Amino acid sequence: MPFQFQSPDAEQRAKRVEFILMDVDGVMTDGRIYLIPDGKSGCNEMKTFDVSDGVAITFAHRVGLHTGILTGRVSDSVTWRAKDLGISIVEQGSHNKIETYEKILNEHKLADSILCYIGDDWQDLPMMRRAALAVAPANACDDVKKAAHIVTEKPGGRGAVREALEFILKSQNKWNDAVQRYQT
Ligand SMILES: [Mg+2]
């Protein structure tokens, strides 16, 4: 499926990606947050994730790419989803995402030049301007879309991550390796 937008150099940029860092709300989810009172003066936060995104994350790991989460909110749902998928870096509760981004780069010896960042709103812009490949889901705000090398056809929580990862793996000629076990 074609993207809403793809910069002329997007494929070259995708070839360099070794690590995919994702926002959660509006990227891995549709952005809706369900607050469920726990009956003890607090509440639990529920989110919904997309299975096809999860499959693509698993495929990416299978062929040697790494993934991480960078989000301003804190939720057990995210902890569980990341654990389920083997997402190696999980940073929740970040009030200054670019500071946390710098920390991630330093701690894990990563560089902008091998990073893909997927974000949907203003707080994601600093990382999108730095990463080799910046991806915005269809629901992203206009300014984020303008900063992206790719704007996916599908919105966050509905396959945007799948589209981005499939493009990266295919650009790197790794898609066939990822799905090889299902081909008879
Ligand atoms: Mg977001």
JSON list of C-alpha atoms and ligand atoms in Angstrom, two decimals:
[
{"chain": "A", "resi": 1, "resn": "MET", "atom": "CA", "xyz": [0.00, 0.00, 0.00]},
{"chain": "A", "resi": 2, "resn": "PRO", "atom": "CA", "xyz": [1.44, 3.41, -0.92]},
{"chain": "A", "resi": 3, "resn": "PHE", "atom": "CA", "xyz": [2.21, 5.90, 1.81]},
{"chain": "A", "resi": 4, "resn": "GLN", "atom": "CA", "xyz": [0.39, 9.21, 2.12]},
{"chain": "A", "resi": 5, "resn": "PHE", "atom": "CA", "xyz": [3.82, 10.77, 1.62]},
{"chain": "A", "resi": 6, "resn": "GLN", "atom": "CA", "xyz": [7.28, 9.43, 0.98]},
{"chain": "A", "resi": 7, "resn": "SER", "atom": "CA", "xyz": [10.34, 11.63, 0.53]},
{"chain": "A", "resi": 8, "resn": "PRO", "atom": "CA", "xyz": [12.58, 10.78, -2.46]},
{"chain": "A", "resi": 9, "resn": "ASP", "atom": "CA", "xyz": [15.36, 9.64, -0.11]},
{"chain": "A", "resi": 10, "resn": "ALA", "atom": "CA", "xyz": [13.14, 7.62, 2.26]},
{"chain": "A", "resi": 11, "resn": "GLU", "atom": "CA", "xyz": [14.31, 4.25, 0.98]},
{"chain": "A", "resi": 12, "resn": "GLN", "atom": "CA", "xyz": [17.99, 5.18, 1.28]},
{"chain": "A", "resi": 13, "resn": "ARG", "atom": "CA", "xyz": [17.31, 6.38, 4.81]},
{"chain": "A", "resi": 14, "resn": "ALA", "atom": "CA", "xyz": [15.44, 3.17, 5.65]},
{"chain": "A", "resi": 15, "resn": "LYS", "atom": "CA", "xyz": [18.43, 1.08, 4.57]},
{"chain": "A", "resi": 16, "resn": "ARG", "atom": "CA", "xyz": [20.51, 2.61, 7.39]},
{"chain": "A", "resi": 17, "resn": "VAL", "atom": "CA", "xyz": [18.02, 1.93, 10.19]},
{"chain": "A", "resi": 18, "resn": "GLU", "atom": "CA", "xyz": [19.12, -0.46, 12.94]},
{"chain": "A", "resi": 19, "resn": "PHE", "atom": "CA", "xyz": [16.92, 0.80, 15.76]},
{"chain": "A", "resi": 20, "resn": "ILE", "atom": "CA", "xyz": [13.28, 1.89, 15.72]},
{"chain": "A", "resi": 21, "resn": "LEU", "atom": "CA", "xyz": [12.13, 4.17, 18.54]},
{"chain": "A", "resi": 22, "resn": "MET", "atom": "CA", "xyz": [8.38, 4.67, 18.93]},
{"chain": "A", "resi": 23, "resn": "ASP", "atom": "CA", "xyz": [6.03, 6.98, 20.75]},
{"chain": "A", "resi": 24, "resn": "VAL", "atom": "CA", "xyz": [3.03, 5.09, 22.20]},
{"chain": "A", "resi": 25, "resn": "ASP", "atom": "CA", "xyz": [-0.15, 7.17, 22.25]},
{"chain": "A", "resi": 26, "resn": "GLY", "atom": "CA", "xyz": [-1.28, 7.85, 18.69]},
{"chain": "A", "resi": 27, "resn": "VAL", "atom": "CA", "xyz": [1.48, 5.65, 17.24]},
{"chain": "A", "resi": 28, "resn": "MET", "atom": "CA", "xyz": [1.27, 2.20, 18.84]},
{"chain": "A", "resi": 29, "resn": "THR", "atom": "CA", "xyz": [-2.32, 3.04, 19.88]},
{"chain": "A", "resi": 30, "resn": "ASP", "atom": "CA", "xyz": [-5.12, 5.12, 18.37]},
{"chain": "A", "resi": 31, "resn": "GLY", "atom": "CA", "xyz": [-4.41, 7.74, 21.02]},
{"chain": "A", "resi": 32, "resn": "ARG", "atom": "CA", "xyz": [-7.42, 6.98, 23.16]},
{"chain": "A", "resi": 33, "resn": "ILE", "atom": "CA", "xyz": [-6.82, 6.39, 26.84]},
{"chain": "A", "resi": 34, "resn": "TYR", "atom": "CA", "xyz": [-9.29, 4.43, 28.93]},
{"chain": "A", "resi": 35, "resn": "LEU", "atom": "CA", "xyz": [-9.16, 5.40, 32.60]},
{"chain": "A", "resi": 36, "resn": "ILE", "atom": "CA", "xyz": [-10.69, 2.67, 34.74]},
{"chain": "A", "resi": 37, "resn": "PRO", "atom": "CA", "xyz": [-11.28, 3.61, 38.41]},
{"chain": "A", "resi": 38, "resn": "ASP", "atom": "CA", "xyz": [-9.72, 0.96, 40.64]},
{"chain": "A", "resi": 39, "resn": "GLY", "atom": "CA", "xyz": [-12.13, 1.61, 43.54]},
{"chain": "A", "resi": 40, "resn": "LYS", "atom": "CA", "xyz": [-9.21, 2.69, 45.74]},
{"chain": "A", "resi": 41, "resn": "SER", "atom": "CA", "xyz": [-9.03, 6.38, 44.77]},
{"chain": "A", "resi": 42, "resn": "GLY", "atom": "CA", "xyz": [-6.85, 5.62, 41.78]},
{"chain": "A", "resi": 43, "resn": "CYS", "atom": "CA", "xyz": [-7.36, 4.36, 38.28]},
{"chain": "A", "resi": 44, "resn": "ASN", "atom": "CA", "xyz": [-5.80, 1.99, 35.79]},
{"chain": "A", "resi": 45, "resn": "GLU", "atom": "CA", "xyz": [-5.00, 3.06, 32.26]},
{"chain": "A", "resi": 46, "resn": "MET", "atom": "CA", "xyz": [-6.09, 0.81, 29.42]},
{"chain": "A", "resi": 47, "resn": "LYS", "atom": "CA", "xyz": [-4.89, 1.07, 25.82]},
{"chain": "A", "resi": 48, "resn": "THR", "atom": "CA", "xyz": [-5.44, -1.02, 22.73]},
{"chain": "A", "resi": 49, "resn": "PHE", "atom": "CA", "xyz": [-2.61, -2.21, 20.51]},
{"chain": "A", "resi": 50, "resn": "ASP", "atom": "CA", "xyz": [-2.60, -3.56, 16.98]},
{"chain": "A", "resi": 51, "resn": "VAL", "atom": "CA", "xyz": [-1.67, -7.21, 16.48]},
{"chain": "A", "resi": 52, "resn": "SER", "atom": "CA", "xyz": [-0.24, -6.60, 12.99]},
{"chain": "A", "resi": 53, "resn": "ASP", "atom": "CA", "xyz": [2.09, -3.96, 14.43]},
{"chain": "A", "resi": 54, "resn": "GLY", "atom": "CA", "xyz": [3.23, -6.53, 16.99]},
{"chain": "A", "resi": 55, "resn": "VAL", "atom": "CA", "xyz": [3.92, -9.11, 14.30]},
{"chain": "A", "resi": 56, "resn": "ALA", "atom": "CA", "xyz": [6.08, -6.62, 12.40]},
{"chain": "A", "resi": 57, "resn": "ILE", "atom": "CA", "xyz": [8.01, -5.77, 15.57]},
{"chain": "A", "resi": 58, "resn": "THR", "atom": "CA", "xyz": [8.65, -9.49, 16.07]},
{"chain": "A", "resi": 59, "resn": "PHE", "atom": "CA", "xyz": [9.80, -9.77, 12.44]},
{"chain": "A", "resi": 60, "resn": "ALA", "atom": "CA", "xyz": [12.16, -6.82, 12.88]},
{"chain": "A", "resi": 61, "resn": "HIS", "atom": "CA", "xyz": [13.73, -8.45, 15.94]},
{"chain": "A", "resi": 62, "resn": "ARG", "atom": "CA", "xyz": [14.06, -11.74, 14.07]},
{"chain": "A", "resi": 63, "resn": "VAL", "atom": "CA", "xyz": [16.30, -10.14, 11.44]},
{"chain": "A", "resi": 64, "resn": "GLY", "atom": "CA", "xyz": [18.46, -8.26, 13.92]},
{"chain": "A", "resi": 65, "resn": "LEU", "atom": "CA", "xyz": [16.82, -4.87, 14.31]},
{"chain": "A", "resi": 66, "resn": "HIS", "atom": "CA", "xyz": [16.07, -3.44, 17.74]},
{"chain": "A", "resi": 67, "resn": "THR", "atom": "CA", "xyz": [13.09, -1.46, 19.01]},
{"chain": "A", "resi": 68, "resn": "GLY", "atom": "CA", "xyz": [12.33, 0.92, 21.83]},
{"chain": "A", "resi": 69, "resn": "ILE", "atom": "CA", "xyz": [9.52, 2.96, 23.35]},
{"chain": "A", "resi": 70, "resn": "LEU", "atom": "CA", "xyz": [9.67, 6.61, 24.40]},
{"chain": "A", "resi": 71, "resn": "THR", "atom": "CA", "xyz": [6.48, 7.97, 25.98]},
{"chain": "A", "resi": 72, "resn": "GLY", "atom": "CA", "xyz": [5.45, 10.78, 28.29]},
{"chain": "A", "resi": 73, "resn": "ARG", "atom": "CA", "xyz": [2.79, 8.75, 30.07]},
{"chain": "A", "resi": 74, "resn": "VAL", "atom": "CA", "xyz": [3.23, 5.81, 32.43]},
{"chain": "A", "resi": 75, "resn": "SER", "atom": "CA", "xyz": [1.10, 2.73, 32.02]},
{"chain": "A", "resi": 76, "resn": "ASP", "atom": "CA", "xyz": [1.27, -0.93, 32.97]},
{"chain": "A", "resi": 77, "resn": "SER", "atom": "CA", "xyz": [-0.33, -1.67, 29.59]},
{"chain": "A", "resi": 78, "resn": "VAL", "atom": "CA", "xyz": [2.82, -0.41, 27.90]},
{"chain": "A", "resi": 79, "resn": "THR", "atom": "CA", "xyz": [5.07, -2.39, 30.21]},
{"chain": "A", "resi": 80, "resn": "TRP", "atom": "CA", "xyz": [3.17, -5.57, 29.38]},
{"chain": "A", "resi": 81, "resn": "ARG", "atom": "CA", "xyz": [3.05, -4.90, 25.62]},
{"chain": "A", "resi": 82, "resn": "ALA", "atom": "CA", "xyz": [6.79, -4.21, 25.51]},
{"chain": "A", "resi": 83, "resn": "LYS", "atom": "CA", "xyz": [7.53, -7.37, 27.51]},
{"chain": "A", "resi": 84, "resn": "ASP", "atom": "CA", "xyz": [5.25, -9.41, 25.29]},
{"chain": "A", "resi": 85, "resn": "LEU", "atom": "CA", "xyz": [7.06, -8.27, 22.14]},
{"chain": "A", "resi": 86, "resn": "GLY", "atom": "CA", "xyz": [10.62, -8.21, 23.47]},
{"chain": "A", "resi": 87, "resn": "ILE", "atom": "CA", "xyz": [11.01, -4.45, 23.02]},
{"chain": "A", "resi": 88, "resn": "SER", "atom": "CA", "xyz": [14.41, -3.83, 24.53]},
{"chain": "A", "resi": 89, "resn": "ILE", "atom": "CA", "xyz": [14.26, -0.19, 25.64]},
{"chain": "A", "resi": 90, "resn": "VAL", "atom": "CA", "xyz": [11.20, 1.19, 27.43]},
{"chain": "A", "resi": 91, "resn": "GLU", "atom": "CA", "xyz": [11.24, 4.78, 28.68]},
{"chain": "A", "resi": 92, "resn": "GLN", "atom": "CA", "xyz": [7.94, 5.90, 30.22]},
{"chain": "A", "resi": 93, "resn": "GLY", "atom": "CA", "xyz": [7.09, 9.10, 32.06]},
{"chain": "A", "resi": 94, "resn": "SER", "atom": "CA", "xyz": [9.44, 11.26, 30.01]},
{"chain": "A", "resi": 95, "resn": "HIS", "atom": "CA", "xyz": [8.61, 14.94, 30.55]},
{"chain": "A", "resi": 96, "resn": "ASN", "atom": "CA", "xyz": [11.30, 16.07, 28.15]},
{"chain": "A", "resi": 97, "resn": "LYS", "atom": "CA", "xyz": [11.55, 13.58, 25.33]},
{"chain": "A", "resi": 98, "resn": "ILE", "atom": "CA", "xyz": [14.68, 14.97, 23.70]},
{"chain": "A", "resi": 99, "resn": "GLU", "atom": "CA", "xyz": [16.52, 14.68, 27.03]},
{"chain": "A", "resi": 100, "resn": "THR", "atom": "CA", "xyz": [15.38, 11.07, 27.38]},
{"chain": "A", "resi": 101, "resn": "TYR", "atom": "CA", "xyz": [16.32, 10.46, 23.74]},
{"chain": "A", "resi": 102, "resn": "GLU", "atom": "CA", "xyz": [19.85, 11.73, 24.44]},
{"chain": "A", "resi": 103, "resn": "LYS", "atom": "CA", "xyz": [20.02, 9.45, 27.49]},
{"chain": "A", "resi": 104, "resn": "ILE", "atom": "CA", "xyz": [18.97, 6.44, 25.41]},
{"chain": "A", "resi": 105, "resn": "LEU", "atom": "CA", "xyz": [21.58, 7.23, 22.76]},
{"chain": "A", "resi": 106, "resn": "ASN", "atom": "CA", "xyz": [24.32, 7.58, 25.36]},
{"chain": "A", "resi": 107, "resn": "GLU", "atom": "CA", "xyz": [23.40, 4.51, 27.42]},
{"chain": "A", "resi": 108, "resn": "HIS", "atom": "CA", "xyz": [23.03, 2.21, 24.44]},
{"chain": "A", "resi": 109, "resn": "LYS", "atom": "CA", "xyz": [25.74, 3.69, 22.20]},
{"chain": "A", "resi": 110, "resn": "LEU", "atom": "CA", "xyz": [23.27, 4.60, 19.47]},
{"chain": "A", "resi": 111, "resn": "ALA", "atom": "CA", "xyz": [23.47, 7.38, 16.88]},
{"chain": "A", "resi": 112, "resn": "ASP", "atom": "CA", "xyz": [20.89, 9.47, 15.02]},
{"chain": "A", "resi": 113, "resn": "SER", "atom": "CA", "xyz": [22.22, 8.00, 11.77]},
{"chain": "A", "resi": 114, "resn": "ILE", "atom": "CA", "xyz": [20.88, 4.49, 12.50]},
{"chain": "A", "resi": 115, "resn": "LEU", "atom": "CA", "xyz": [17.60, 5.50, 14.12]},
{"chain": "A", "resi": 116, "resn": "CYS", "atom": "CA", "xyz": [14.03, 5.56, 12.94]},
{"chain": "A", "resi": 117, "resn": "TYR", "atom": "CA", "xyz": [11.64, 7.59, 15.10]},
{"chain": "A", "resi": 118, "resn": "ILE", "atom": "CA", "xyz": [7.86, 7.24, 14.83]},
{"chain": "A", "resi": 119, "resn": "GLY", "atom": "CA", "xyz": [5.85, 10.07, 16.39]},
{"chain": "A", "resi": 120, "resn": "ASP", "atom": "CA", "xyz": [2.52, 11.86, 15.99]},
{"chain": "A", "resi": 121, "resn": "ASP", "atom": "CA", "xyz": [2.59, 15.13, 17.89]},
{"chain": "A", "resi": 122, "resn": "TRP", "atom": "CA", "xyz": [4.64, 18.23, 18.70]},
{"chain": "A", "resi": 123, "resn": "GLN", "atom": "CA", "xyz": [6.62, 16.66, 21.52]},
{"chain": "A", "resi": 124, "resn": "ASP", "atom": "CA", "xyz": [8.02, 14.16, 19.00]},
{"chain": "A", "resi": 125, "resn": "LEU", "atom": "CA", "xyz": [9.37, 16.80, 16.59]},
{"chain": "A", "resi": 126, "resn": "PRO", "atom": "CA", "xyz": [12.86, 17.20, 18.11]},
{"chain": "A", "resi": 127, "resn": "MET", "atom": "CA", "xyz": [13.60, 13.48, 17.66]},
{"chain": "A", "resi": 128, "resn": "MET", "atom": "CA", "xyz": [12.04, 13.39, 14.20]},
{"chain": "A", "resi": 129, "resn": "ARG", "atom": "CA", "xyz": [14.38, 16.15, 13.09]},
{"chain": "A", "resi": 130, "resn": "ARG", "atom": "CA", "xyz": [17.36, 14.16, 14.38]},
{"chain": "A", "resi": 131, "resn": "ALA", "atom": "CA", "xyz": [16.62, 10.57, 13.35]},
{"chain": "A", "resi": 132, "resn": "ALA", "atom": "CA", "xyz": [17.79, 9.17, 10.00]},
{"chain": "A", "resi": 133, "resn": "LEU", "atom": "CA", "xyz": [14.21, 8.19, 9.20]},
{"chain": "A", "resi": 134, "resn": "ALA", "atom": "CA", "xyz": [11.22, 10.08, 10.63]},
{"chain": "A", "resi": 135, "resn": "VAL", "atom": "CA", "xyz": [7.81, 8.45, 10.32]},
{"chain": "A", "resi": 136, "resn": "ALA", "atom": "CA", "xyz": [4.40, 9.99, 11.04]},
{"chain": "A", "resi": 137, "resn": "PRO", "atom": "CA", "xyz": [1.18, 7.96, 11.17]},
{"chain": "A", "resi": 138, "resn": "ALA", "atom": "CA", "xyz": [-1.85, 9.20, 9.20]},
{"chain": "A", "resi": 139, "resn": "ASN", "atom": "CA", "xyz": [-3.36, 10.74, 12.33]},
{"chain": "A", "resi": 140, "resn": "ALA", "atom": "CA", "xyz": [-0.28, 12.85, 13.15]},
{"chain": "A", "resi": 141, "resn": "CYS", "atom": "CA", "xyz": [-0.69, 16.61, 13.38]},
{"chain": "A", "resi": 142, "resn": "ASP", "atom": "CA", "xyz": [0.21, 18.56, 10.23]},
{"chain": "A", "resi": 143, "resn": "ASP", "atom": "CA", "xyz": [3.50, 19.94, 11.54]},
{"chain": "A", "resi": 144, "resn": "VAL", "atom": "CA", "xyz": [4.72, 16.44, 12.38]},
{"chain": "A", "resi": 145, "resn": "LYS", "atom": "CA", "xyz": [3.69, 15.19, 8.95]},
{"chain": "A", "resi": 146, "resn": "LYS", "atom": "CA", "xyz": [5.72, 18.01, 7.38]},
{"chain": "A", "resi": 147, "resn": "ALA", "atom": "CA", "xyz": [8.81, 16.90, 9.32]},
{"chain": "A", "resi": 148, "resn": "ALA", "atom": "CA", "xyz": [8.43, 13.23, 8.34]},
{"chain": "A", "resi": 149, "resn": "HIS", "atom": "CA", "xyz": [10.17, 11.32, 5.55]},
{"chain": "A", "resi": 150, "resn": "ILE", "atom": "CA", "xyz": [7.20, 8.96, 5.52]},
{"chain": "A", "resi": 151, "resn": "VAL", "atom": "CA", "xyz": [3.54, 9.52, 6.37]},
{"chain": "A", "resi": 152, "resn": "THR", "atom": "CA", "xyz": [1.80, 6.17, 6.59]},
{"chain": "A", "resi": 153, "resn": "GLU", "atom": "CA", "xyz": [-1.56, 5.41, 5.02]},
{"chain": "A", "resi": 154, "resn": "LYS", "atom": "CA", "xyz": [-2.88, 3.92, 8.25]},
{"chain": "A", "resi": 155, "resn": "PRO", "atom": "CA", "xyz": [-3.27, 5.69, 11.59]},
{"chain": "A", "resi": 156, "resn": "GLY", "atom": "CA", "xyz": [-1.58, 4.85, 14.88]},
{"chain": "A", "resi": 157, "resn": "GLY", "atom": "CA", "xyz": [-2.90, 1.76, 16.60]},
{"chain": "A", "resi": 158, "resn": "ARG", "atom": "CA", "xyz": [-4.29, 0.59, 13.27]},
{"chain": "A", "resi": 159, "resn": "GLY", "atom": "CA", "xyz": [-1.23, -0.60, 11.39]},
{"chain": "A", "resi": 160, "resn": "ALA", "atom": "CA", "xyz": [1.01, 2.48, 11.06]},
{"chain": "A", "resi": 161, "resn": "VAL", "atom": "CA", "xyz": [3.91, 0.74, 12.79]},
{"chain": "A", "resi": 162, "resn": "ARG", "atom": "CA", "xyz": [3.39, -2.30, 10.56]},
{"chain": "A", "resi": 163, "resn": "GLU", "atom": "CA", "xyz": [3.61, -0.15, 7.42]},
{"chain": "A", "resi": 164, "resn": "ALA", "atom": "CA", "xyz": [6.79, 1.55, 8.59]},
{"chain": "A", "resi": 165, "resn": "LEU", "atom": "CA", "xyz": [8.54, -1.65, 9.66]},
{"chain": "A", "resi": 166, "resn": "GLU", "atom": "CA", "xyz": [7.57, -3.53, 6.52]},
{"chain": "A", "resi": 167, "resn": "PHE", "atom": "CA", "xyz": [9.03, -0.68, 4.45]},
{"chain": "A", "resi": 168, "resn": "ILE", "atom": "CA", "xyz": [12.28, -0.72, 6.45]},
{"chain": "A", "resi": 169, "resn": "LEU", "atom": "CA", "xyz": [12.70, -4.50, 6.23]},
{"chain": "A", "resi": 170, "resn": "LYS", "atom": "CA", "xyz": [11.90, -4.55, 2.51]},
{"chain": "A", "resi": 171, "resn": "SER", "atom": "CA", "xyz": [14.31, -1.66, 1.88]},
{"chain": "A", "resi": 172, "resn": "GLN", "atom": "CA", "xyz": [17.00, -3.71, 3.61]},
{"chain": "A", "resi": 173, "resn": "ASN", "atom": "CA", "xyz": [16.07, -6.90, 1.71]},
{"chain": "A", "resi": 174, "resn": "LYS", "atom": "CA", "xyz": [15.28, -8.57, 5.05]},
{"chain": "A", "resi": 175, "resn": "TRP", "atom": "CA", "xyz": [11.54, -9.12, 4.65]},
{"chain": "A", "resi": 176, "resn": "ASN", "atom": "CA", "xyz": [11.92, -12.52, 2.99]},
{"chain": "A", "resi": 177, "resn": "ASP", "atom": "CA", "xyz": [14.19, -13.70, 5.81]},
{"chain": "A", "resi": 178, "resn": "ALA", "atom": "CA", "xyz": [11.62, -12.54, 8.36]},
{"chain": "A", "resi": 179, "resn": "VAL", "atom": "CA", "xyz": [8.76, -14.50, 6.77]},
{"chain": "A", "resi": 180, "resn": "GLN", "atom": "CA", "xyz": [10.78, -17.44, 5.43]},
{"chain": "A", "resi": 181, "resn": "ARG", "atom": "CA", "xyz": [9.45, -19.92, 8.00]},
{"chain": "A", "resi": 182, "resn": "TYR", "atom": "CA", "xyz": [5.90, -19.43, 6.70]},
{"chain": "A", "resi": 183, "resn": "GLN", "atom": "CA", "xyz": [6.74, -20.12, 3.09]},
{"chain": "A", "resi": 184, "resn": "THR", "atom": "CA", "xyz": [6.36, -23.72, 2.01]},
{"chain": "B", "resi": 1, "resn": "MG", "atom": "MG", "xyz": [1.77, 10.52, 20.74]}
]
